[in-house]
Structure formats: structure tokens, C-alpha cells
Coordinates of C-alpha atoms in Angstrom, one line a residue:
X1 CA 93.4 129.4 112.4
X2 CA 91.7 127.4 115.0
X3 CA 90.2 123.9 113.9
X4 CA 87.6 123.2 111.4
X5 CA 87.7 126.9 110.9
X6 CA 87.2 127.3 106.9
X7 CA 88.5 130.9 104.9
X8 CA 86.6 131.2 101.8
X9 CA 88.4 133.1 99.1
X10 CA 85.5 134.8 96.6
X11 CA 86.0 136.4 93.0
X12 CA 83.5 138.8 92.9
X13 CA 81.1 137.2 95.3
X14 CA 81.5 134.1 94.0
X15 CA 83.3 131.3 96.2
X16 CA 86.3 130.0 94.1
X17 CA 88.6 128.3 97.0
X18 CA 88.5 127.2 100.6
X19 CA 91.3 127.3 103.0
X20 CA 91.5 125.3 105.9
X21 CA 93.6 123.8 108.3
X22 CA 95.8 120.6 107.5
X23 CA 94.2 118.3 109.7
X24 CA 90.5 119.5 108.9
X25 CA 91.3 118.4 105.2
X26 CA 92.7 115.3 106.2
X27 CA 89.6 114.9 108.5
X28 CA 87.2 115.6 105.7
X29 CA 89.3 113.5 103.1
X30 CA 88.7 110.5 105.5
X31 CA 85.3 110.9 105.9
X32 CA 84.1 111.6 102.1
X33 CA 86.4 108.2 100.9
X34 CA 84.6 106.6 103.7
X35 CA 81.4 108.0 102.5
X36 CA 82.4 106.9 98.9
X37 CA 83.3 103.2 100.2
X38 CA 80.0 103.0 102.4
X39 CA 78.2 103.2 98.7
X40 CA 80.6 100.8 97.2
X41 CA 81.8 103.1 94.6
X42 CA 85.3 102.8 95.7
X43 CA 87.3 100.2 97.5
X44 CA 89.6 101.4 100.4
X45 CA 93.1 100.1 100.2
X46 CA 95.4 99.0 103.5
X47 CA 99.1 98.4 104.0
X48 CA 101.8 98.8 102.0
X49 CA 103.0 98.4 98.5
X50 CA 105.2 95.9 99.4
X51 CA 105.7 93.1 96.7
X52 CA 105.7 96.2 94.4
X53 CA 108.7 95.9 92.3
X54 CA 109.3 99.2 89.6
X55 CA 110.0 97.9 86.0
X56 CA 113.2 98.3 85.0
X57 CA 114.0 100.5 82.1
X58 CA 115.9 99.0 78.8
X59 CA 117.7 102.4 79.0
X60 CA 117.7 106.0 80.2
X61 CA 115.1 107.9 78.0
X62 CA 114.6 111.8 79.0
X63 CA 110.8 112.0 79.6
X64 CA 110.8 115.1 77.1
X65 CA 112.5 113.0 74.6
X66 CA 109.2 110.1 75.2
X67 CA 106.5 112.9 75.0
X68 CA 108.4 114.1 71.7
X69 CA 108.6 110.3 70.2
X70 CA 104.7 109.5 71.2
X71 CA 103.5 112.8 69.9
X72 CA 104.7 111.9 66.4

């Protein structure tokens, strides 16, 4: 697939999905959150997380276990 070329997959005539190449979907991701940012409905980050510290866990819960407790 050369760039920016663009497969559309149809259901019955319809278009349901695109396929395209890695780069043309990074490409196009840039330029609609620039878009996006240009209209001040988004703020674009930079750098790193790196004063992120995780929070530490009182103990080891299974995450099937948590979705059981908070269900009930």
C-alpha cells in the first residue's frame, strides 16, 4: 500500500471501515488534534509524565473481585 492510499471496506454498499497505512493515520491523527486545538476545544499536552507517581494499593485486589464488590 503506497502512502496516503485509503482501502474502504463496505457492507453492502455502505462504507463501514477504512484501512490505511500506519503513518497516514498518524498523519491525519496530528492534524485533526491540531485542528481541534486551533478551535480551543482541546489543549495539546508536551513532555512527559514525569512527577507522575502511581498510588499505591493497601493490598492486592483482583480487578474481577472490584467489579464484583462495586456492582453490589
Amino acid at each position: 500500500m503506497k502512502r496516503g492510499a485509503v482501502v474502504h471496506v463496505t457492507d453492502r454498499g455502505k462504507v463501514v471501515a477504512e484501512i490505511r497505512s500506519a503513518a497516514a493515520a498518524k498523519d491525519r491523527e496530528e492534524a485533526i488534534l491540531n485542528e481541534l486545538a486551533a478551535e480551543g476545544l482541546v489543549t495539546r499536552g508536551h513532555g512527559r509524565f514525569k512527577d507522575f507517581e502511581p498510588i499505591p494499593l493497601r493490598r492486592r485486589v483482583l480487578v474481577s473481585r472490584w467489579i464484583i464488590d462495586e456492582r453490589r
